[in-house]
XYZ file of C-alpha atoms in Angstrom:
500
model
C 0.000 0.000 0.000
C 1.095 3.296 -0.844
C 2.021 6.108 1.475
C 3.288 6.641 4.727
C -0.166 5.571 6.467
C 1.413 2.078 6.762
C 2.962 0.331 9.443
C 7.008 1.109 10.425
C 9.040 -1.078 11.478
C 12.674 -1.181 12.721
C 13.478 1.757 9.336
C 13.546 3.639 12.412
C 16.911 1.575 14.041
C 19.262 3.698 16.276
C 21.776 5.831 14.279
C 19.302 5.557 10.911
C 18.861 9.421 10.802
C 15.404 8.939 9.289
C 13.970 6.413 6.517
C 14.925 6.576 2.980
C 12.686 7.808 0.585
C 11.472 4.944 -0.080
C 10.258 3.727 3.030
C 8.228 6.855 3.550
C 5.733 5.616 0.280
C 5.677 2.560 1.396
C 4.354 -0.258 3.641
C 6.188 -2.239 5.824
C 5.558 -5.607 6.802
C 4.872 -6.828 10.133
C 6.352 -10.628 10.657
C 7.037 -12.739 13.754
C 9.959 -13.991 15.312
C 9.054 -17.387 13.261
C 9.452 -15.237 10.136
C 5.515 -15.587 9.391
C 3.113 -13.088 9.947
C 1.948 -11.552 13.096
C -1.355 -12.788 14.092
C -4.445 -10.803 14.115
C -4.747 -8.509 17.175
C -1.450 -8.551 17.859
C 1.149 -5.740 17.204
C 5.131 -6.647 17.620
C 6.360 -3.817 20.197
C 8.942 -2.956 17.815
C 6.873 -1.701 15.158
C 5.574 2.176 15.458
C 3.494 4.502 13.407
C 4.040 8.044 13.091
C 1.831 11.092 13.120
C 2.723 14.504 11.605
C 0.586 17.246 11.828
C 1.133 20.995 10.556
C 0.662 24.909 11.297
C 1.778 26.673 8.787
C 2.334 30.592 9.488
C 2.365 32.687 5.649
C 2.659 36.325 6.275
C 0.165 37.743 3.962
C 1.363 39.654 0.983
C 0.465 43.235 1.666
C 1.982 47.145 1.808
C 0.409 47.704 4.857
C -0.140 45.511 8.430
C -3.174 43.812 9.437
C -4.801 46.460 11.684
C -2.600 49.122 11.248
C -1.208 51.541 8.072
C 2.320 50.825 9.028
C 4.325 49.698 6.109
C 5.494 46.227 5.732
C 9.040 45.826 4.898
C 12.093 43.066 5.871
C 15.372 44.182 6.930
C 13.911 47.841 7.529
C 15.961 49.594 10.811
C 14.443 48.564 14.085
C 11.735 49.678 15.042
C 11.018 51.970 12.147
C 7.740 50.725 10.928
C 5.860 50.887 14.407
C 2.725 53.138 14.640
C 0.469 53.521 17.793
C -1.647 51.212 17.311
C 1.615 48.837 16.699
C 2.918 49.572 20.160
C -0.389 49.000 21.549
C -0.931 52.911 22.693
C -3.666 53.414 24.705
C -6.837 54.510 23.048
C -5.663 53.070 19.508
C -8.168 51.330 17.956
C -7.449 48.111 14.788
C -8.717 49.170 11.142
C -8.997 45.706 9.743
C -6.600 45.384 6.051
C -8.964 44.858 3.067
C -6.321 43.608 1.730
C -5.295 41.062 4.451
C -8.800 39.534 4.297
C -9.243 39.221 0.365
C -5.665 37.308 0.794
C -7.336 34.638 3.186
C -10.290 34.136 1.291
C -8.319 33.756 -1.985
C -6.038 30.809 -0.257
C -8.982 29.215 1.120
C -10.851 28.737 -2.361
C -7.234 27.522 -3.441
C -6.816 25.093 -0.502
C -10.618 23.706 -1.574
C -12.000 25.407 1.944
C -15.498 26.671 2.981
C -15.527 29.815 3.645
C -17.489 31.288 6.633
C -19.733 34.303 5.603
C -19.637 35.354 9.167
C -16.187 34.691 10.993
C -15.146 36.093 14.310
C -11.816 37.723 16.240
C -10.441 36.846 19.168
C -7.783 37.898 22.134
C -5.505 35.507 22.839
C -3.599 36.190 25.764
C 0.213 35.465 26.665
C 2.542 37.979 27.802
C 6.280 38.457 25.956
C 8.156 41.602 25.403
C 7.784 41.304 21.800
C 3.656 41.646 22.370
C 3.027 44.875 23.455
C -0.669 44.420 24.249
C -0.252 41.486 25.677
C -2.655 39.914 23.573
C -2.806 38.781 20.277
C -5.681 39.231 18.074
C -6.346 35.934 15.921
C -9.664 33.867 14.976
C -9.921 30.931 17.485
C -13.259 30.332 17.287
C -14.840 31.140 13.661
C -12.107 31.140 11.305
C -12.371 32.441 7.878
C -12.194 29.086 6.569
C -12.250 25.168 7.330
C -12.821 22.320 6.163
C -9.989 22.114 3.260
C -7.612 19.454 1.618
C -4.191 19.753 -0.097
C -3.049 17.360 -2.718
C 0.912 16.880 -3.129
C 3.075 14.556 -4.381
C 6.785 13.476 -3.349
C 8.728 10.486 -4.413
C 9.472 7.138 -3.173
C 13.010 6.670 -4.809
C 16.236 8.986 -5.483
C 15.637 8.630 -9.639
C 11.978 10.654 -9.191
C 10.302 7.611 -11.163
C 8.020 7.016 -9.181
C 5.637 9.941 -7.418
C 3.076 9.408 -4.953
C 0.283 11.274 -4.484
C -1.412 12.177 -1.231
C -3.871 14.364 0.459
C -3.859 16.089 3.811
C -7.171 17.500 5.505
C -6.862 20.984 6.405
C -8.456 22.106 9.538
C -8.635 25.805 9.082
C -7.428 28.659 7.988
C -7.653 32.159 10.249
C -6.400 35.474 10.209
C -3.899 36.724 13.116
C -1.200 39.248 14.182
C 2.387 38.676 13.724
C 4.745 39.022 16.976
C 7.878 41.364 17.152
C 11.005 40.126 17.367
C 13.216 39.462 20.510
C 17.396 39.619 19.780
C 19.191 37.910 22.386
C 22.336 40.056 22.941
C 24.622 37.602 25.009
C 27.881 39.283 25.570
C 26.104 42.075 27.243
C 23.247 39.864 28.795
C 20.446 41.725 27.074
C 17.069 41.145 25.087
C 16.678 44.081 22.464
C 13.039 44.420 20.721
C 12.221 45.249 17.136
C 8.301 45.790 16.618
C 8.659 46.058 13.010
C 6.836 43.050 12.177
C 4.381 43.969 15.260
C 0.635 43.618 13.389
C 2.037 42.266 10.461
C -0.530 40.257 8.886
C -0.544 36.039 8.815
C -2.551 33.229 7.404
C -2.274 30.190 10.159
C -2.899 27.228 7.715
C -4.003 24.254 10.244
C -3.287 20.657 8.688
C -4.634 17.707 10.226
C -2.447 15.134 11.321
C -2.505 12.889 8.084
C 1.169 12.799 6.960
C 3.769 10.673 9.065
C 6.959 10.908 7.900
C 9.526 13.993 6.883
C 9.488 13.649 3.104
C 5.565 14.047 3.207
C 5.531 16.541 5.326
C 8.669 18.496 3.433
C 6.490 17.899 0.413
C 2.927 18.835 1.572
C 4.814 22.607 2.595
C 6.340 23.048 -0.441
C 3.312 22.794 -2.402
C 1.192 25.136 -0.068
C 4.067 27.247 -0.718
C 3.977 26.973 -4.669
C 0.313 27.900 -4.220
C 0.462 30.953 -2.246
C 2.832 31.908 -4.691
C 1.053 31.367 -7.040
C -1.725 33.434 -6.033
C 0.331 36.050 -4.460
C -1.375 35.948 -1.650
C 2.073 35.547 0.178
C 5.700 35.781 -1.194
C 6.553 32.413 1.366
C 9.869 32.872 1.426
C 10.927 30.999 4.344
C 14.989 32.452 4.188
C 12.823 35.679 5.409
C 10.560 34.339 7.542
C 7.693 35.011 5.532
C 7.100 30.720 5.778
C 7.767 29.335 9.027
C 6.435 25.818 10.058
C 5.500 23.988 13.505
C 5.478 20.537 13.334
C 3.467 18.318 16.161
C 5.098 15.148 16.256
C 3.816 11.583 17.945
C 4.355 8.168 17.449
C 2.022 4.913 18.725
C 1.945 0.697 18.412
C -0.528 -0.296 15.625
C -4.300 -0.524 17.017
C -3.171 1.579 19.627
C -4.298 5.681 20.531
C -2.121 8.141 19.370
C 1.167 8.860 21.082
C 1.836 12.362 23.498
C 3.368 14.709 20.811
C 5.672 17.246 20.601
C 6.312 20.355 18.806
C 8.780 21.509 17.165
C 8.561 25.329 16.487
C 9.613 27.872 13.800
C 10.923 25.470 11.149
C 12.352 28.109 8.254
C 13.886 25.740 5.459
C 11.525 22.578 3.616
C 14.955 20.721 3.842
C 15.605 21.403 7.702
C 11.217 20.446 8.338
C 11.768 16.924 6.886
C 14.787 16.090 9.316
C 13.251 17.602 12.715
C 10.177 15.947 11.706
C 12.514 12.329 10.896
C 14.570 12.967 13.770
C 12.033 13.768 16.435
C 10.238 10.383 14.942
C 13.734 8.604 15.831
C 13.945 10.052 18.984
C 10.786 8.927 20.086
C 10.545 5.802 19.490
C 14.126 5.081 20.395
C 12.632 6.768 24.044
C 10.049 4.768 24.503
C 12.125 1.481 23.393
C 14.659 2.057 26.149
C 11.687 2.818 28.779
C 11.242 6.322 28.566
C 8.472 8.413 28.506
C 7.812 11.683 25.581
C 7.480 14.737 27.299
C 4.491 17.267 25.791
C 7.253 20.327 25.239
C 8.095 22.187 22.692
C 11.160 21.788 20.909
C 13.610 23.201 18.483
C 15.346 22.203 15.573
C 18.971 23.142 15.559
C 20.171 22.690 12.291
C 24.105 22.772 13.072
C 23.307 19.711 15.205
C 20.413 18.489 13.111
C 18.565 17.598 16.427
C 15.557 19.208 18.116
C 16.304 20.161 21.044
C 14.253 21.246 24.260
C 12.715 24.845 24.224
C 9.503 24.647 27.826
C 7.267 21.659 28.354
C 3.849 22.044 28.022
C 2.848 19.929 30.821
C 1.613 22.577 32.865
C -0.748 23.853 29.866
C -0.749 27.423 29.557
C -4.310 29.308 29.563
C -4.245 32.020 27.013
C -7.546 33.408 28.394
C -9.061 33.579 25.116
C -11.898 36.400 24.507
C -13.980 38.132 21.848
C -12.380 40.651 20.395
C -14.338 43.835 21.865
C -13.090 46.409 19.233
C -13.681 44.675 15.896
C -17.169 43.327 14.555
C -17.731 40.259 12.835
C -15.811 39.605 9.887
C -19.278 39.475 7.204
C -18.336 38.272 3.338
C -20.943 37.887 0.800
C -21.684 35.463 -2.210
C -23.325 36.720 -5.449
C -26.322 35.222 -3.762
C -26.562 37.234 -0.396
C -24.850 40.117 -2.193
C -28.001 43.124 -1.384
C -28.518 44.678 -4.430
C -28.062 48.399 -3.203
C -24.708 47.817 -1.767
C -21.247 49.431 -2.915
C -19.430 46.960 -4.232
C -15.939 48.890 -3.220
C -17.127 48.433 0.458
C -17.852 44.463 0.729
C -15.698 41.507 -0.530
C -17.494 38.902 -2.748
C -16.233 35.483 -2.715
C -17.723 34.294 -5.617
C -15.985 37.434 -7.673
C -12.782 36.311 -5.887
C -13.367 32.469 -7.083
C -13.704 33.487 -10.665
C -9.994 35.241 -10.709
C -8.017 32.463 -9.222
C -5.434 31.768 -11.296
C -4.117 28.325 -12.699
C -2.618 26.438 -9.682
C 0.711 24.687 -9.943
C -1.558 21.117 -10.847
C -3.127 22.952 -13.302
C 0.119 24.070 -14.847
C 1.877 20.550 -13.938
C -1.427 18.992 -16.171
C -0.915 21.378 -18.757
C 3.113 21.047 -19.367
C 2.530 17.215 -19.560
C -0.224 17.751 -22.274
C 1.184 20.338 -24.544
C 4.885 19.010 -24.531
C 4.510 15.572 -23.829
C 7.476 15.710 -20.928
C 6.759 13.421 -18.141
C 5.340 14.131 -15.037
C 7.971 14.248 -12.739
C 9.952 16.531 -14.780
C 6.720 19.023 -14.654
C 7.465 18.747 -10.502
C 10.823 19.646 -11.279
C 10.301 22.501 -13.604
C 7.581 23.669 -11.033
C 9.762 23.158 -7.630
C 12.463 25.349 -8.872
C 11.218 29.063 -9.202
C 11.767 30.440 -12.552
C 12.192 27.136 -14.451
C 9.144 26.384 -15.927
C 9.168 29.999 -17.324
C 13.178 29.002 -18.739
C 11.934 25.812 -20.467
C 8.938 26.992 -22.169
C 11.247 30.248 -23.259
C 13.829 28.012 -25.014
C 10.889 25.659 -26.275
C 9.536 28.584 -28.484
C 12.884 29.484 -29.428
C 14.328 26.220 -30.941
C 12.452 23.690 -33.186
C 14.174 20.707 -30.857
C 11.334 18.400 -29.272
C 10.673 19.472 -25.618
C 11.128 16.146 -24.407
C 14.873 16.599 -25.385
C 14.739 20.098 -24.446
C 13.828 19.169 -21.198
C 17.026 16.591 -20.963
C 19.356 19.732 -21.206
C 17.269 21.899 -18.853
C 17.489 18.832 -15.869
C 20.630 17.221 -16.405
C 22.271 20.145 -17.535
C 21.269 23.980 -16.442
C 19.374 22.708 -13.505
C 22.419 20.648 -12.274
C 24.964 23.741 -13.071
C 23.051 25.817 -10.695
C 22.824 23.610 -7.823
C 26.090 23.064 -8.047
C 26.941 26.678 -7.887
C 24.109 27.428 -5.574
C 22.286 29.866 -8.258
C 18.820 30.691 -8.579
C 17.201 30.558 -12.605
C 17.328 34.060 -12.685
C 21.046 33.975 -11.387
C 21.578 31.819 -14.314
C 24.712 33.063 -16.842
C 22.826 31.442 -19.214
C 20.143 32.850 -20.853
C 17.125 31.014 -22.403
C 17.883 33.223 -25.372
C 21.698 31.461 -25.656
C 20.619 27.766 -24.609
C 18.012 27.865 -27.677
C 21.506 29.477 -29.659
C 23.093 26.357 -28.844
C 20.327 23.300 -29.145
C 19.315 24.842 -32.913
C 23.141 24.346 -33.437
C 23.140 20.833 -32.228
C 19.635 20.476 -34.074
C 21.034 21.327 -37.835
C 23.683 19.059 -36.906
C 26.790 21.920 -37.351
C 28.072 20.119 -33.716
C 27.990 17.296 -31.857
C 26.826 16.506 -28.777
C 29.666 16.351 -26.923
C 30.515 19.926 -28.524
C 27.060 21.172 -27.251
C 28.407 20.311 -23.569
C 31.780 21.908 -24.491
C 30.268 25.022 -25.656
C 27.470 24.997 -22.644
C 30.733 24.834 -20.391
C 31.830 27.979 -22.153
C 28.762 29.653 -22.048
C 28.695 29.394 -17.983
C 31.868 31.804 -17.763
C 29.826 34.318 -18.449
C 31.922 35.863 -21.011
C 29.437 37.410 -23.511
C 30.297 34.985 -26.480
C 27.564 33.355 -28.107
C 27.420 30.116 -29.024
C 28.328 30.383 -32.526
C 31.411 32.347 -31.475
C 32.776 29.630 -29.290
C 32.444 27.056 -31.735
C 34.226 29.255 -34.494
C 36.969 29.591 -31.966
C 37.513 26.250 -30.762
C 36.891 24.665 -34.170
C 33.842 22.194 -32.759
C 31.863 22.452 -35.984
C 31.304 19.241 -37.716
C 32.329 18.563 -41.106
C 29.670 18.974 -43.914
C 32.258 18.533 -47.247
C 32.551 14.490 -47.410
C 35.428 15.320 -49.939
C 37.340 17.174 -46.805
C 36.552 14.196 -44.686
C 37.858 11.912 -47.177
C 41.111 13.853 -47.134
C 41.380 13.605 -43.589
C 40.682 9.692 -43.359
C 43.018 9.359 -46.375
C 45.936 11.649 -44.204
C 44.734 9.407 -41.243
C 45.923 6.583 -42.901
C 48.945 7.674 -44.938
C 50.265 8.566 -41.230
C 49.829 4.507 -40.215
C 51.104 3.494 -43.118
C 54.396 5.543 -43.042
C 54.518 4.113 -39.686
């Protein structure tokens, strides 16, 4: 059976650092010492099954914060973009951002939620020097949306033959103030403040606990990520903290309740998510193997160490007090339907109007690269996953009359690996789309070889402004048209063995 829903056995061995790829698409087999298989109702206590579940924090795409007209902006000085309301002033009252909400409602159609016509805001109440209220205003109770599911897809070798596809539930979506930000100053034994990103508006995507192993999780992230993209609803990029991912972590015998789980918080790289979430797993169960017990805490990922590590338990569990917000109304949307006819249609958001100007999501486009240029699907993840790509492969399509499925060959195996290598982004690229197209209609009217193509491509990365043609001029690559010239060569070829 595919997916990670199936039972794990020893994968998870002291030392493993997480499955393989493999493992995490597919089942493993329960046997008994005998080496037949376990009878019914009975679960070996050395096989476990994990349970991942995900909040996903997107800051919201937007000049301005979510209550406030304080600009949004990373890497601004400290404490620059903090206005009254910001610094929690008294007698400064939250202006809710159009903006903010038309963002929420956009990514819940996307993530296939319902959204509530009526949803509600609430205090929630913890006090940190980076809250200056000491409260923060969110949407415990009536979110703006529930009820939706996410469809991804990861692999279950290293070749990307073979792709899985899965669905996780999501559990809701709701609106909610960003904190500021605390720096720890430890030669001087301080905590300095930055309220900057005070107010700054966030989606909490809630995901049910579905997924059970890092790759899925890793994989169910990156496509949220693609999506809100996609719909600009949020730039997500996580190297800013624009993305940032808690991961609640448990594991349990087969048949048996779920496991206590922990959490590990603020997860800012896809690559660092899937090894807290494969080496909290291992910890686990290696825990509870030796007699242990899981603590409910919250954890940390160092990625230096690539361990979690222990942040405050949460066995005490903290009340945050939550309240109705008493200086914002309900949240009201309208449909076409409930839409009164005499209102201004500047001063209400319609969800149905909203619906109708999603744009193609990343399936869509993965579906449509398949169909019109016949490449396979895993190469549409690829060209998807890396930002800029697709746009690079369908440039040089148009530009050179070589099949895409060959096109696609030089794109993967070649650009693609290049800038890995080199740690470059597409649009970091030294080669063009323009010059790559120079060089496959080259190889396609047969004036070089293959192996020149490389040679030249090789050339091309300097960066040195040559084109393709150039570099093949100047290190003689072409290949010889005038069978009278060849002849002359073979013939000199084998004048020099003879005279030998």
């Amino acid at each position: 059976a595919r997916g990670c829903s199936g039972v794990w056995g020893r994968a998870w061995r002291r030392g493993a650092g997480g499955p393989s790829p493999a493992l995490c698409g597919q089942r493993t087999v329960a046997s008994s010492a005998g080496g037949g298989p376990v009878p019914a109702g009975k679960s070996r206590p050395g096989l476990w099954i994990p349970v991942v579940g995900l909040e996903v924090h997107a800051q919201i795409s937007s000049n301005s914060k979510l209550f406030s007209g304080s600009q949004v902006q990373f890497a601004a000085p400290p404490n620059s973009l903090v206005s009254f309301f910001d610094a929690s002033l008294p007698g400064t009252l939250p202006v809710l951002n159009r903006r903010c909400v038309e963002a929420a409602v956009m990514t819940g159609l996307a993530l296939n939620c319902s959204i509530n016509k009526k949803s509600l805001f609430d205090r929630k109440h913890y006090f940190y020097a980076d809250l200056p209220a000491g409260y923060q205003i969110t949407q415990q109770r009536v979110p703006i949306a529930v009820n939706g599911s996410l469809s991804y897809s990861f692999c279950t070798d290293n070749k990307m033959s073979q792709m899985v596809t899965k669905t996780v539930r999501i559990k809701q979506i709701q609106l909610e103030q960003d904190s500021g930000k605390s720096l720890h100053d430890d030669t001087r034994s301080q905590t300095l403040v930055d309220l900057n990103r005070a107010g700054v508006g966030l989606m909490e995507v809630v995901m049910e606990p579905d997924m059970c192993c890092g790759e899925e999780a890793a994989a169910a992230v990156r496509e949220l990520q693609l999506i809100l993209q996609t719909l600009g609803s949020s730039q997500a990029v996580m190297a800013e903290g624009q993305l940032r991912v808690d991961a609640n972590v448990s594991v349990h015998h087969p048949g048996e309740p779920y496991g206590v789980r922990t959490e590990v918080k603020n997860i800012n790289s896809i690559r660092f998510l899937a090894k807290a979430v494969d080496y909290e797993i291992q910890r686990q169960i290696e825990e509870l193997e030796s007699g242990g017990t899981v603590l409910n805490e919250t954890r940390a990922f160092d990625s230096k160490l690539g361990c979690t590590v222990p942040m405050r338990d949460k066995e005490g569990k903290q009340d945050y007090r939550f309240m109705p917000e008493p200086n914002l109304p309900p949240l009201i949307l309208y449909d076409t339907k409930s839409l009164p006819a005499n209102m201004n249609h500047q001063q209400v958001i319609n969800i149905d109007w909203i619906h109708e100007r999603l744009p193609d999501l990343p399936s869509v486009k993965r579906a449509k690269l398949v169909e019109w240029y016949g490449i396979l699907p895993e190469h549409s993840f690829t060209l998807l996953n890396e930002d800029g790509l697709a746009e690079f492969f369908e440039s040089v399509v148009k530009q050179t009359p070589m099949k895409p499925k060959k096109v696609i060959g030089w794109i993967l195996n070649d650009l693609l690996s290049y800038l890995k290598q080199h740690s470059l982004t597409v649009k970091e690229s030294p080669v063009s789309s323009f010059l790559l197209a120079d060089l496959l209609n080259l190889l396609e009217k047969k004036e070089i070889s293959s192996t020149a193509a490389k040679q030249v491509l090789a050339e091309l990365w300097k960066g040195e402004g040559k084109t393709p043609l150039e570099i093949v001029k100047e290190k003689k690559l072409e290949l010889i048209q005038d069978q009278k010239e060849l002849e002359q060569i073979c013939q000199a070829v084998i004048d020099g063995q003879e005279n030998e």
